[in-house]
Amino acid sequence: MFTNTVQPNIVSLFSSTSSEPLSLFSQQTDESLAADSFIHFLNDASSLPPPPPPAVLCSMPALDDRDESNIGYGLHQTVLHIQSPTLRMTFIRSPPITDPGDRDLGLKHKWLHLQVRNVGREWSFDIGIVDKSGRRGVVRCSTFQVHDVYDFPRSSIFDADHSVIYAHLLTSSYQKEPKLAISPVPNAQPVLHLPLSFPQPSSRPLTAWSTITLNLPSLIPHFSTLAGMHQLDDGEGGRHDINRPVTLSAINTPVPSGTYSHLSYIKIYATCRLRRIWLSDLLPDSQVPWEFELYGT
């Protein structure tokens, strides 16, 4: 999609306040769950307008131990609400799956950023990464991982500052290694499972929103390292069956290694609220355009 175009330092893939926010995405919902599987734009602070019947919005979780209404913690902006109890059936994806001619995003930036709100349900997103030799892999971050989380080096994840709370991605007081999964389906890509957790209410976060930041080149070595150690697992216990992988030997399966090339796709599953997705070559603590910042009341 962007392979043959000039790529500036910052590229915005999705902005909930733009005139055509889903122009680069396809979307899918679970038609068997009309009341609880939908994708809908609304004001984050008021949750209005409501989705068309029979869809019903889930209730927002308390932000901290003293908060019941979340008043003052939302954004007075339009955001995208993605909701479903079946994650694999409700998502947005770029590039659109309806356009086979645009197989890859082809974005070569090192940093991926997502502004997302935790709505108290399990959530996941996938990114496709490609190395310089064309080997492909999928990185799946999710809140329902059954494994203990993995602690990334400081070069991969940056902490929160005064205005943004970064999601506590893959960090904990105890660590175990991430898991690699290989599917028996021909030509299926290896999946690196990485647990994700949002700030706990006891930490009294300043906002209901988090900015997740991933250093994409730093993810490549984990594929070859885990494949070489034969540490394979489905990482999910089959709970949500998102193209559920099966544990197999990785001896004959090519996995990404060496130098990072580009991002091939991004897929955001239910359930969350989404404000912006962008890529950059700038460090996370660098100055970004003012419209990329999170603002509350």
XYZ file of N, CA and C in Angstrom, residues 19-197:
537
model
N -12.119 12.925 8.798
C -13.357 12.900 8.010
C -13.720 11.503 7.534
N -12.721 10.662 7.253
C -12.956 9.278 6.838
C -12.016 8.370 7.628
N -12.317 8.133 8.888
C -11.359 7.440 9.770
C -11.046 6.004 9.369
N -11.964 5.309 8.718
C -11.742 3.909 8.372
C -11.456 3.724 6.883
N -10.945 4.758 6.238
C -10.705 4.675 4.803
C -9.618 3.661 4.448
N -8.703 3.378 5.377
C -7.619 2.426 5.131
C -7.892 1.068 5.769
N -9.113 0.856 6.270
C -9.432 -0.353 7.018
C -10.663 -1.055 6.438
N -10.674 -2.374 6.610
C -11.906 -3.141 6.470
C -12.392 -3.468 7.871
N -13.664 -3.798 8.011
C -14.207 -4.120 9.329
C -15.115 -5.335 9.249
N -15.178 -6.053 10.360
C -16.015 -7.255 10.430
C -16.642 -7.366 11.809
N -17.896 -7.784 11.858
C -18.593 -8.052 13.114
C -19.210 -9.442 13.066
N -19.604 -9.938 14.228
C -20.228 -11.257 14.346
C -21.733 -11.102 14.137
N -22.230 -11.512 12.990
C -23.638 -11.324 12.661
C -24.567 -12.127 13.560
N -24.046 -13.140 14.221
C -24.883 -13.947 15.107
C -25.082 -13.289 16.471
N -24.365 -12.185 16.733
C -24.449 -11.489 18.019
C -24.753 -10.010 17.775
N -25.925 -9.754 17.219
C -26.274 -8.392 16.807
C -26.307 -7.414 17.974
N -26.618 -7.887 19.183
C -26.727 -6.992 20.336
C -25.381 -6.697 20.981
N -24.375 -7.506 20.698
C -23.110 -7.350 21.435
C -21.884 -7.387 20.547
N -22.047 -7.379 19.224
C -20.906 -7.356 18.323
C -21.117 -6.239 17.309
N -20.391 -5.130 17.497
C -20.571 -3.984 16.613
C -19.356 -3.063 16.680
N -19.256 -2.197 15.687
C -18.206 -1.189 15.587
C -18.905 0.138 15.377
N -18.636 1.114 16.282
C -19.484 2.300 16.331
C -18.687 3.505 16.807
N -18.888 4.647 16.155
C -18.267 5.900 16.581
C -19.164 6.616 17.582
N -18.546 7.117 18.675
C -19.300 7.829 19.701
C -18.385 8.790 20.444
N -18.981 9.653 21.242
C -18.215 10.532 22.116
C -17.764 9.740 23.329
N -16.480 9.765 23.621
C -15.960 8.919 24.699
C -16.512 9.303 26.063
N -16.635 10.602 26.342
C -17.080 11.051 27.666
C -18.549 10.733 27.920
N -19.399 10.883 26.894
C -20.842 10.693 27.082
C -21.360 9.353 26.572
N -20.542 8.641 25.790
C -20.956 7.393 25.135
C -22.183 7.596 24.248
N -22.279 8.785 23.659
C -23.373 9.121 22.750
C -22.795 9.492 21.385
N -23.545 9.224 20.303
C -24.853 8.571 20.269
C -24.734 7.071 20.532
N -25.809 6.448 21.022
C -25.780 5.005 21.237
C -25.760 4.279 19.900
N -25.304 3.037 19.896
C -25.311 2.265 18.648
C -26.747 1.946 18.231
N -26.988 1.704 16.958
C -28.339 1.349 16.502
C -28.820 0.069 17.169
N -30.122 -0.017 17.501
C -30.668 -1.252 18.083
C -30.462 -2.417 17.107
N -30.289 -3.615 17.635
C -30.407 -4.019 19.045
C -29.089 -3.941 19.823
N -28.069 -3.304 19.262
C -26.769 -3.245 19.927
C -26.859 -2.485 21.250
N -26.133 -2.989 22.264
C -26.133 -2.383 23.596
C -24.687 -2.212 24.050
N -24.333 -0.998 24.438
C -22.978 -0.733 24.909
C -22.699 -1.440 26.227
N -21.491 -1.964 26.365
C -21.076 -2.510 27.651
C -20.781 -1.349 28.599
N -20.871 -1.601 29.888
C -20.595 -0.563 30.880
C -19.093 -0.387 31.041
N -18.675 0.850 31.318
C -17.269 1.147 31.510
C -16.814 0.734 32.913
N -15.625 0.164 33.061
C -15.121 -0.225 34.380
C -14.708 0.990 35.194
N -14.699 0.861 36.521
C -14.199 1.925 37.393
C -12.720 2.133 37.128
N -12.311 3.385 37.042
C -10.917 3.689 36.750
C -10.014 3.486 37.962
N -10.541 3.792 39.156
C -9.764 3.531 40.357
C -10.715 3.095 41.464
N -10.175 2.866 42.645
C -10.971 2.324 43.743
C -12.072 3.261 44.202
N -11.920 4.557 43.879
C -12.908 5.539 44.334
C -13.855 5.982 43.232
N -13.616 5.523 42.015
C -14.351 6.021 40.859
C -15.425 5.037 40.433
N -16.656 5.502 40.345
C -17.746 4.657 39.882
C -18.320 5.133 38.553
N -18.220 6.412 38.279
C -18.849 6.963 37.087
C -17.854 7.317 35.987
N -16.554 7.312 36.270
C -15.526 7.695 35.315
C -15.642 9.138 34.863
N -16.350 9.962 35.623
C -16.507 11.367 35.255
C -15.150 12.056 35.279
N -14.847 12.763 34.188
C -13.590 13.493 34.104
C -12.436 12.693 33.551
N -12.625 11.403 33.295
C -11.533 10.579 32.810
C -11.651 10.252 31.329
N -12.765 10.582 30.703
C -12.958 10.316 29.292
C -12.512 11.480 28.439
N -12.551 11.277 27.133
C -12.203 12.310 26.163
C -13.475 12.902 25.577
N -13.537 14.207 25.488
C -14.655 14.851 24.823
C -14.370 14.895 23.322
N -14.201 13.711 22.774
C -13.887 13.543 21.369
C -14.573 12.291 20.846
N -14.738 12.240 19.539
C -15.262 11.040 18.900
C -14.185 9.966 18.875
N -14.536 8.759 19.294
C -13.622 7.623 19.273
C -14.348 6.429 18.660
N -13.589 5.398 18.346
C -14.176 4.187 17.769
C -14.340 3.140 18.856
N -15.580 2.670 19.040
C -15.897 1.630 20.018
C -16.024 0.306 19.271
N -15.183 -0.668 19.626
C -15.206 -2.005 19.019
C -15.581 -2.990 20.117
N -16.709 -3.668 19.980
C -17.222 -4.495 21.072
C -17.698 -5.850 20.567
N -17.345 -6.894 21.288
C -17.847 -8.243 21.014
C -17.292 -9.213 22.047
N -18.070 -10.246 22.413
C -17.519 -11.301 23.263
C -16.695 -12.309 22.457
N -16.793 -12.262 21.128
C -16.020 -13.161 20.270
C -14.971 -12.336 19.539
N -13.757 -12.328 20.055
C -12.722 -11.456 19.529
C -12.419 -11.723 18.066
N -12.302 -12.981 17.692
C -11.841 -13.311 16.345
C -12.819 -12.894 15.261
N -14.077 -12.619 15.634
C -15.104 -12.295 14.647
C -15.377 -10.800 14.531
N -14.764 -9.988 15.384
C -15.033 -8.549 15.380
C -13.714 -7.793 15.409
N -13.431 -7.071 14.316
C -12.136 -6.407 14.207
C -12.160 -5.390 13.074
N -11.119 -4.541 13.061
C -10.795 -3.726 11.908
C -9.389 -4.114 11.463
N -9.118 -3.980 10.163
C -7.821 -4.422 9.631
C -7.360 -3.482 8.530
N -6.060 -3.169 8.557
C -5.418 -2.415 7.490
C -4.144 -3.141 7.070
N -3.958 -3.376 5.742
C -4.833 -2.948 4.662
C -6.118 -3.754 4.629
N -7.160 -3.251 3.961
C -8.441 -3.959 3.934
C -8.306 -5.348 3.327
N -8.962 -6.323 3.935
C -8.902 -7.691 3.410
C -9.701 -7.822 2.123
N -10.498 -6.808 1.803
C -11.289 -6.837 0.567
C -10.482 -6.391 -0.641
N -9.234 -5.965 -0.434
C -8.397 -5.468 -1.521
C -7.133 -6.311 -1.620
N -7.204 -7.452 -2.334
C -6.047 -8.347 -2.394
C -4.840 -7.736 -3.077
N -5.035 -6.658 -3.841
C -3.907 -6.025 -4.502
C -2.975 -5.311 -3.543
N -3.481 -4.925 -2.383
C -2.670 -4.244 -1.365
C -2.396 -5.204 -0.220
N -1.514 -6.151 -0.445
C -1.264 -7.177 0.547
C -0.545 -6.622 1.764
N 0.376 -5.702 1.529
C 1.217 -5.172 2.602
C 0.989 -3.677 2.797
N 1.084 -3.243 4.057
C 1.166 -1.814 4.297
C 2.491 -1.261 3.779
N 3.560 -2.007 3.990
C 4.862 -1.581 3.490
C 5.454 -0.404 4.231
N 5.023 -0.178 5.471
C 5.524 0.940 6.268
C 6.790 0.520 7.013
N 7.865 1.302 6.864
C 9.175 0.910 7.360
C 9.560 1.580 8.675
N 8.654 2.283 9.304
C 8.952 3.007 10.540
C 9.278 2.039 11.681
N 10.060 2.495 12.623
C 10.515 1.641 13.723
C 9.522 1.573 14.871
N 8.708 2.605 15.032
C 7.843 2.689 16.208
C 6.369 2.674 15.815
N 5.604 1.860 16.529
C 4.151 1.797 16.346
C 3.477 2.294 17.621
N 2.463 3.153 17.477
C 1.765 3.739 18.615
C 0.259 3.542 18.449
N -0.405 3.149 19.537
C -1.860 3.020 19.554
C -2.404 3.731 20.786
N -3.413 4.556 20.600
C -4.115 5.180 21.721
C -5.424 4.436 21.919
N -5.555 3.793 23.072
C -6.662 2.875 23.298
C -7.199 3.021 24.711
N -8.492 2.773 24.889
C -9.106 2.800 26.209
C -9.496 1.390 26.626
N -9.141 1.037 27.831
C -9.551 -0.228 28.417
C -11.029 -0.136 28.811
N -11.854 -1.032 28.278
C -13.283 -1.021 28.601
C -13.680 -2.209 29.479
N -12.705 -2.862 30.077
C -13.001 -3.904 31.045
C -13.267 -5.273 30.470
N -13.106 -5.431 29.179
C -13.238 -6.741 28.546
C -11.901 -7.136 27.930
N -11.788 -8.417 27.603
C -10.540 -8.879 27.023
C -10.369 -8.310 25.617
N -9.094 -8.100 25.244
C -8.786 -7.374 24.021
C -7.495 -7.893 23.433
N -7.361 -7.742 22.112
C -6.164 -8.205 21.433
C -5.932 -7.388 20.164
N -4.661 -7.320 19.748
C -4.367 -6.796 18.426
C -3.192 -7.559 17.828
N -3.190 -7.656 16.497
C -2.125 -8.322 15.753
C -1.385 -7.315 14.903
N -0.091 -7.544 14.730
C 0.674 -6.820 13.728
C 1.492 -7.832 12.936
N 1.597 -7.613 11.641
C 2.419 -8.459 10.792
C 3.744 -7.769 10.523
N 4.850 -8.469 10.761
C 6.166 -7.892 10.523
C 6.930 -8.758 9.529
N 7.818 -8.115 8.751
C 8.565 -8.777 7.694
C 10.037 -8.401 7.834
N 10.935 -9.389 7.662
C 12.358 -9.075 7.710
C 12.889 -8.799 6.305
N 14.165 -8.458 6.198
C 14.748 -8.064 4.921
C 14.752 -9.197 3.900
N 14.670 -10.446 4.374
C 14.637 -11.600 3.473
C 13.225 -11.996 3.080
N 12.227 -11.251 3.559
C 10.844 -11.540 3.207
C 10.158 -12.538 4.111
N 10.834 -12.969 5.184
C 10.192 -13.892 6.133
C 9.184 -13.116 6.983
N 8.027 -13.728 7.190
C 6.911 -13.037 7.829
C 6.543 -13.669 9.166
N 6.057 -12.832 10.067
C 5.576 -13.308 11.354
C 4.496 -12.390 11.874
N 3.761 -12.888 12.868
C 2.683 -12.126 13.491
C 3.014 -11.942 14.964
N 2.858 -10.722 15.459
C 2.986 -10.437 16.886
C 1.581 -10.191 17.417
N 1.177 -10.987 18.376
C -0.171 -10.882 18.953
C -0.076 -10.449 20.411
N -0.544 -9.242 20.703
C -0.609 -8.734 22.071
C -2.041 -8.868 22.559
N -2.222 -9.408 23.757
C -3.581 -9.635 24.253
C -3.633 -9.590 25.765
N -4.801 -9.255 26.279
C -5.000 -9.184 27.728
C -5.417 -10.507 28.326
N -5.625 -11.540 27.507
C -6.113 -12.813 28.034
C -5.056 -13.909 28.013
N -3.787 -13.538 27.834
C -2.738 -14.540 27.819
C -2.696 -15.297 29.144
N -2.450 -16.591 29.059
C -2.393 -17.414 30.259
C -0.988 -17.482 30.841
N 0.000 -17.025 30.099
C 1.380 -17.070 30.585
C 1.721 -15.806 31.348
N 2.680 -15.915 32.253
C 3.205 -14.726 32.900
C 3.828 -13.826 31.836
N 3.853 -12.557 32.125
C 4.279 -11.602 31.112
C 5.780 -11.508 31.003
N 6.218 -11.021 29.857
C 7.638 -10.937 29.553
C 8.094 -9.493 29.695
N 9.239 -9.300 30.272
C 9.761 -7.963 30.520
C 10.687 -7.553 29.382
N 10.239 -6.617 28.551
C 11.038 -6.150 27.439
C 12.141 -5.218 27.910
N 13.221 -5.110 27.134
C 14.267 -4.145 27.474
C 13.760 -2.725 27.317
N 14.455 -1.796 27.933
C 14.033 -0.403 27.908
C 13.983 0.164 26.500
N 14.729 -0.424 25.577
C 14.718 0.072 24.209
C 13.402 -0.213 23.504
N 12.593 -1.096 24.051
C 11.348 -1.484 23.398
C 10.154 -0.702 23.899
N 10.082 -0.472 25.216
C 8.907 0.159 25.800
C 9.333 1.336 26.671
N 8.636 2.458 26.541
C 8.929 3.622 27.358
C 7.823 3.830 28.381
N 8.156 4.403 29.513
C 7.203 4.611 30.594
C 6.305 5.808 30.320
N 5.359 6.010 31.241
C 4.428 7.114 31.111
C 5.096 8.437 31.463
N 4.551 9.502 30.872
C 4.938 10.819 31.331
C 3.725 11.454 31.994
N 3.746 12.781 32.192
C 2.686 13.417 32.961
C 1.366 13.455 32.225
N 1.364 13.303 30.905
C 0.128 13.464 30.146
C -0.440 12.161 29.618
N 0.369 11.123 29.518
C -0.077 9.870 28.923
C 0.347 8.717 29.816
N -0.547 7.793 30.026
C -0.199 6.570 30.743
C 0.008 5.474 29.717
N 1.243 5.009 29.573
C 1.513 3.927 28.652
C 1.028 2.623 29.274
N 0.428 1.779 28.441
C -0.029 0.484 28.934
C 1.156 -0.299 29.472
N 0.932 -1.061 30.537
C 2.000 -1.859 31.132
C 2.198 -3.107 30.283
N 2.788 -2.892 29.124
C 2.932 -3.960 28.150
C 4.088 -4.877 28.510
N 3.755 -6.134 28.773
C 4.760 -7.158 28.973
C 5.679 -6.864 30.143
N 5.168 -6.260 31.202
C 5.996 -5.984 32.364
C 5.314 -6.498 33.617
N 6.104 -6.982 34.563
C 5.564 -7.525 35.795
C 6.695 -7.702 36.787
N 6.337 -7.999 38.040
C 7.348 -8.281 39.045
C 7.913 -9.693 38.862
N 7.260 -10.492 38.035
C 7.783 -11.813 37.703
C 7.703 -11.960 36.190
N 8.677 -12.698 35.613
C 8.734 -12.808 34.169
C 8.881 -14.251 33.732
N 8.243 -14.576 32.628
C 8.516 -15.780 31.882
C 8.624 -15.395 30.422
N 9.200 -16.278 29.634
C 9.432 -15.941 28.248
C 8.125 -15.913 27.462
N 8.069 -15.080 26.388
C 6.921 -15.125 25.483
C 6.899 -16.469 24.759
N 5.804 -16.759 24.096
C 5.649 -18.050 23.426
C 5.491 -17.854 21.926
N 6.026 -18.821 21.180
C 5.913 -18.824 19.734
C 5.019 -19.974 19.321
N 4.101 -19.715 18.397
C 3.165 -20.742 17.945
C 3.262 -20.900 16.435
N 3.194 -22.148 16.005
C 3.223 -22.478 14.589
C 1.946 -23.243 14.249
N 1.246 -22.823 13.213
C 0.002 -23.468 12.816
C 0.280 -24.577 11.805
N -0.525 -25.654 11.816
C -0.373 -26.711 10.810
C -0.919 -26.310 9.451
N -1.617 -25.193 9.358
C -2.170 -24.746 8.083
C -1.032 -24.362 7.142
N -1.042 -24.839 5.912
C 0.041 -24.502 4.974
C 0.192 -22.991 4.808
N 1.457 -22.541 4.784
C 1.806 -21.135 4.588
C 1.375 -20.227 5.734
N 0.936 -20.795 6.845
C 0.576 -19.971 7.998
C 1.832 -19.343 8.588
N 1.691 -18.131 9.094
C 2.828 -17.415 9.652
C 2.991 -17.732 11.136
N 4.232 -17.809 11.629
C 4.454 -18.014 13.067
C 3.908 -16.834 13.862
N 3.380 -17.129 15.056
C 2.743 -16.106 15.883
C 3.499 -15.989 17.203
N 3.974 -14.797 17.490
C 4.637 -14.507 18.766
C 3.597 -13.934 19.714
N 3.298 -14.652 20.794
C 2.267 -14.245 21.758
C 2.888 -13.424 22.883
N 2.377 -12.215 23.059
C 2.897 -11.320 24.093
C 1.747 -10.835 24.971
N 1.783 -11.099 26.271
C 0.718 -10.645 27.174
C 0.718 -9.132 27.362
N -0.456 -8.598 27.555
C -0.649 -7.162 27.713
C -1.548 -6.909 28.912
N -1.201 -5.919 29.740
C -2.068 -5.558 30.861
C -2.170 -4.051 30.968
